[in-house]
Coordinates of N, CA and C in Angstrom, one line a residue:
P1 N 99.3 72.1 102.2 CA 98.9 72.3 100.9 C 97.5 71.8 100.6
D2 N 97.2 71.7 99.3 CA 95.8 71.3 98.9 C 95.6 69.8 98.7
K3 N 96.6 69.0 99.1 CA 96.6 67.5 99.0 C 96.6 67.0 97.6
L4 N 97.0 67.8 96.6 CA 97.2 67.4 95.3 C 98.7 67.1 95.1
P5 N 99.1 66.3 94.1 CA 100.5 66.0 93.9 C 101.2 67.1 93.2
Y6 N 102.5 67.4 93.6 CA 103.3 68.4 93.0 C 104.7 67.9 93.0
C7 N 105.5 68.2 92.0 CA 106.9 67.9 92.0 C 107.6 68.9 93.0
G8 N 108.8 68.7 93.4 CA 109.5 69.6 94.4 C 109.5 71.0 93.9
E9 N 109.9 71.2 92.6 CA 110.0 72.5 92.0 C 108.7 73.3 92.0
C10 N 107.6 72.6 91.6 CA 106.3 73.3 91.5 C 105.7 73.5 92.9
L11 N 106.0 72.6 93.8 CA 105.5 72.7 95.2 C 106.1 74.0 95.7
G12 N 107.4 74.2 95.5 CA 108.1 75.4 95.9 C 107.5 76.7 95.3
K13 N 107.2 76.6 94.0 CA 106.7 77.8 93.3 C 105.3 78.2 93.9
K14 N 104.5 77.1 94.1 CA 103.1 77.3 94.6 C 103.0 77.7 96.0
F15 N 103.8 77.1 96.9 CA 103.5 77.3 98.3 C 104.7 77.9 99.2
A16 N 105.9 77.8 98.7 CA 107.0 78.3 99.5 C 107.1 79.8 99.6
A17 N 107.7 80.2 100.7 CA 108.0 81.6 100.9 C 109.1 82.0 99.8
T18 N 109.2 83.3 99.5 CA 110.2 83.8 98.6 C 111.3 84.4 99.3
C19 N 112.5 84.2 98.9 CA 113.7 84.8 99.5 C 113.7 86.3 99.2
K20 N 113.9 87.1 100.3 CA 113.9 88.6 100.1 C 115.0 89.0 99.2
Q21 N 116.2 88.3 99.1 CA 117.3 88.8 98.3 C 117.2 88.3 96.9
C22 N 117.1 86.9 96.7 CA 117.2 86.4 95.3 C 115.8 86.2 94.7
K23 N 114.8 86.3 95.5 CA 113.4 86.2 95.0 C 113.0 84.8 94.5
K24 N 113.8 83.8 94.9 CA 113.5 82.4 94.5 C 112.8 81.7 95.7
P25 N 112.0 80.6 95.5 CA 111.3 80.0 96.5 C 112.3 79.4 97.6
I26 N 111.9 79.4 98.8 CA 112.7 78.9 99.9 C 112.2 77.4 100.2
V27 N 113.1 76.5 99.9 CA 112.8 75.1 100.3 C 114.0 74.6 101.1
G28 N 113.7 74.3 102.3 CA 114.8 73.9 103.2 C 115.1 75.0 104.2
P29 N 116.2 75.0 104.9 CA 116.6 75.9 105.9 C 116.6 77.4 105.4
A30 N 116.1 78.3 106.2 CA 116.1 79.7 105.9 C 116.0 80.5 107.2
L31 N 116.2 81.8 107.1 CA 116.2 82.7 108.2 C 115.0 83.6 108.1
K32 N 114.4 83.9 109.2 CA 113.3 84.9 109.2 C 113.8 86.2 109.7
L33 N 113.6 87.3 108.9 CA 114.1 88.6 109.3 C 113.1 89.3 110.2
N34 N 113.5 90.4 110.9 CA 112.6 91.1 111.8 C 111.4 91.7 111.1
D35 N 111.5 91.9 109.8 CA 110.3 92.5 109.0 C 109.3 91.3 108.6
G36 N 109.7 90.1 109.0 CA 108.8 89.0 108.7 C 109.2 88.3 107.4
S37 N 110.0 88.8 106.6 CA 110.4 88.2 105.3 C 111.4 87.1 105.6
M38 N 111.6 86.2 104.6 CA 112.4 85.0 104.7 C 113.6 85.2 103.8
I39 N 114.7 84.6 104.1 CA 115.9 84.7 103.3 C 116.7 83.4 103.4
H40 N 117.3 82.9 102.2 CA 118.2 81.8 102.3 C 119.4 82.2 103.1
E41 N 119.9 81.3 103.9 CA 121.1 81.6 104.6 C 122.3 82.1 103.7
S42 N 122.4 81.5 102.6 CA 123.4 81.8 101.6 C 123.2 83.2 101.0
C43 N 122.0 83.7 101.0 CA 121.7 85.1 100.5 C 121.9 86.2 101.5
L44 N 122.1 85.9 102.7 CA 122.3 86.9 103.8 C 123.6 87.6 103.7
S45 N 123.7 88.6 102.8 CA 124.9 89.3 102.5 C 124.6 90.8 102.2
C46 N 125.7 91.6 102.4 CA 125.6 93.0 102.2 C 125.4 93.3 100.7
R47 N 124.5 94.2 100.4 CA 124.2 94.5 99.0 C 125.5 95.2 98.3
T48 N 126.2 95.9 99.1 CA 127.4 96.7 98.6 C 128.6 95.8 98.5
C49 N 129.0 95.1 99.6 CA 130.3 94.4 99.6 C 130.1 92.9 99.5
Q50 N 128.9 92.4 99.5 CA 128.6 90.9 99.5 C 129.2 90.1 100.6
T51 N 129.6 90.8 101.7 CA 130.1 90.1 102.9 C 128.9 89.4 103.6
S52 N 129.1 88.2 104.1 CA 128.1 87.5 104.8 C 127.6 88.4 106.1
L53 N 126.3 88.4 106.3 CA 125.8 89.1 107.4 C 125.5 88.2 108.6
K54 N 125.8 87.0 108.5 CA 125.5 86.0 109.5 C 126.3 86.3 110.8
G55 N 125.6 86.6 111.9 CA 126.2 86.9 113.2 C 126.7 88.3 113.4
V56 N 126.5 89.2 112.4 CA 126.9 90.6 112.6 C 125.8 91.6 112.4
P57 N 125.9 92.8 113.0 CA 124.8 93.7 112.9 C 124.6 94.1 111.4
F58 N 123.3 94.2 111.0 CA 123.0 94.7 109.7 C 121.7 95.4 109.7
A59 N 121.4 96.1 108.6 CA 120.2 96.9 108.5 C 119.6 96.8 107.1
T60 N 118.3 97.0 107.0 CA 117.6 97.1 105.7 C 117.5 98.6 105.3
G61 N 118.0 98.9 104.1 CA 118.0 100.2 103.6 C 116.6 100.6 103.1
P62 N 116.4 101.9 102.8 CA 115.1 102.3 102.3 C 114.8 101.7 101.0
D63 N 115.8 101.1 100.3 CA 115.6 100.4 99.0 C 115.2 98.9 99.3
Q64 N 115.0 98.5 100.5 CA 114.7 97.2 101.0 C 115.8 96.1 100.8
N65 N 117.0 96.6 100.5 CA 118.2 95.7 100.5 C 118.9 95.6 101.8
L66 N 119.6 94.6 102.0 CA 120.4 94.4 103.3 C 121.8 95.0 103.2
Y67 N 122.3 95.6 104.3 CA 123.6 96.2 104.3 C 124.3 95.9 105.6
C68 N 125.6 95.7 105.5 CA 126.4 95.6 106.8 C 126.3 97.0 107.4
R69 N 126.7 97.1 108.7 CA 126.5 98.4 109.3 C 127.4 99.5 108.7
P70 N 128.6 99.3 108.3 CA 129.4 100.4 107.7 C 128.8 100.9 106.4
H71 N 128.3 100.0 105.6 CA 127.8 100.4 104.3 C 126.4 101.0 104.5
F72 N 125.6 100.6 105.5 CA 124.3 101.2 105.7 C 124.6 102.7 106.2
E73 N 125.5 102.8 107.1 CA 125.8 104.2 107.6 C 126.3 105.1 106.5
E74 N 127.2 104.6 105.7 CA 127.8 105.3 104.6 C 126.7 105.8 103.6
S75 N 125.8 104.9 103.3 CA 124.8 105.2 102.3 C 123.5 105.9 102.8
F76 N 123.1 105.6 104.0 CA 121.8 106.1 104.4 C 121.7 106.9 105.7
A77 N 122.7 106.8 106.6 CA 122.6 107.5 107.9 C 122.8 109.0 107.7
P78 N 122.1 109.8 108.5 CA 122.4 111.2 108.3 C 123.8 111.6 108.8
K79 N 124.3 112.7 108.2 CA 125.6 113.2 108.5 C 125.4 114.5 109.3
C80 N 126.3 114.7 110.3 CA 126.2 115.9 111.2 C 126.6 117.1 110.4
A81 N 125.8 118.2 110.4 CA 126.2 119.5 109.7 C 127.4 120.1 110.3
G82 N 127.7 119.8 111.6 CA 128.9 120.4 112.3 C 130.2 119.6 111.9
C83 N 130.2 118.3 112.4 CA 131.5 117.6 112.2 C 131.5 116.7 111.0
K84 N 130.4 116.6 110.3 CA 130.3 115.8 109.0 C 130.4 114.3 109.2
Q85 N 130.4 113.8 110.4 CA 130.4 112.4 110.7 C 129.0 111.8 110.8
V86 N 128.9 110.5 110.6 CA 127.6 109.8 110.6 C 127.0 110.0 112.0
I87 N 125.7 110.2 112.0 CA 124.9 110.3 113.3 C 124.2 108.9 113.6
I88 N 124.6 108.3 114.7 CA 124.0 107.1 115.2 C 123.5 107.4 116.6
G89 N 122.2 107.2 116.8 CA 121.6 107.5 118.1 C 120.9 108.9 118.1
E90 N 121.1 109.6 119.2 CA 120.4 110.9 119.3 C 120.8 111.9 118.3
C91 N 119.9 112.6 117.8 CA 120.1 113.6 116.7 C 119.2 114.8 116.9
C92 N 119.8 116.0 116.6 CA 119.0 117.2 116.6 C 118.8 117.7 115.1
K93 N 117.6 118.1 114.8 CA 117.3 118.6 113.4 C 117.0 120.1 113.5
T94 N 117.6 120.8 112.6 CA 117.3 122.3 112.5 C 116.7 122.6 111.1
G95 N 116.3 121.6 110.4 CA 115.7 121.7 109.1 C 115.4 120.3 108.5
P96 N 114.7 120.3 107.5 CA 114.3 119.0 106.9 C 115.5 118.1 106.5
T97 N 116.6 118.7 106.2 CA 117.8 117.9 105.7 C 119.0 118.3 106.5
T98 N 118.9 119.0 107.6 CA 120.0 119.4 108.5 C 119.9 118.7 109.8
S99 N 120.9 117.8 110.1 CA 121.0 117.1 111.3 C 122.3 117.4 112.1
W100 N 122.3 117.2 113.4 CA 123.5 117.5 114.2 C 123.6 116.5 115.3
H101 N 124.8 116.2 115.7 CA 125.0 115.5 117.0 C 124.7 116.6 118.1
P102 N 124.1 116.2 119.2 CA 123.8 117.2 120.2 C 125.0 118.0 120.6
G103 N 126.1 117.4 120.8 CA 127.3 118.1 121.2 C 127.9 119.1 120.1
C104 N 127.5 118.9 118.9 CA 127.9 119.8 117.8 C 127.0 121.0 117.6
L105 N 125.8 120.9 118.1 CA 124.8 122.0 117.9 C 125.1 123.1 118.9
V106 N 125.9 124.1 118.5 CA 126.3 125.2 119.3 C 126.0 126.5 118.6
C107 N 125.9 127.5 119.4 CA 125.7 128.9 118.9 C 126.8 129.3 118.0
S108 N 126.4 129.9 116.9 CA 127.5 130.3 115.9 C 127.7 131.8 115.9
Y109 N 127.0 132.5 116.8 CA 127.2 134.0 116.8 C 128.6 134.4 117.3
E110 N 129.3 135.0 116.5 CA 130.7 135.6 116.8 C 131.5 134.7 117.7
G111 N 131.5 133.3 117.4 CA 132.3 132.4 118.1 C 131.8 132.1 119.5
C112 N 130.6 132.3 119.8 CA 130.0 132.0 121.1 C 130.3 130.6 121.6
G113 N 129.8 129.6 120.8 CA 130.0 128.2 121.1 C 129.2 127.6 122.1
E114 N 128.3 128.4 122.7 CA 127.4 127.9 123.8 C 126.4 126.8 123.2
S115 N 126.3 125.7 123.9 CA 125.4 124.6 123.5 C 123.9 125.2 123.4
V116 N 123.2 124.8 122.3 CA 121.9 125.2 122.1 C 120.9 124.0 122.3
T117 N 121.4 122.9 122.8 CA 120.5 121.8 123.0 C 119.9 121.8 124.5

């Protein structure tokens, strides 16, 4: 810091990192996320179900909130135009909003069913 005296609360306001979830200063133990942001361990929870994300796979949504894998997939992952299931991994696009699992992308002419990937 700047070597001037500050109480604990003001020191946090002036110099501490801000928690990605609660937006309060981080004083004490915290976690650093892959995007470089910091979060209180107690704030590491899914935006939808509030389940702790400690030790489980999670993702940041386009809204910058944290989600457990099931809620991220339900809310943001593309759905296959063929089977209507979530697409994780390889994806084929036939338009700006139309996505397919590679195995679901087949010829639709008179029941042909030949793979087009």
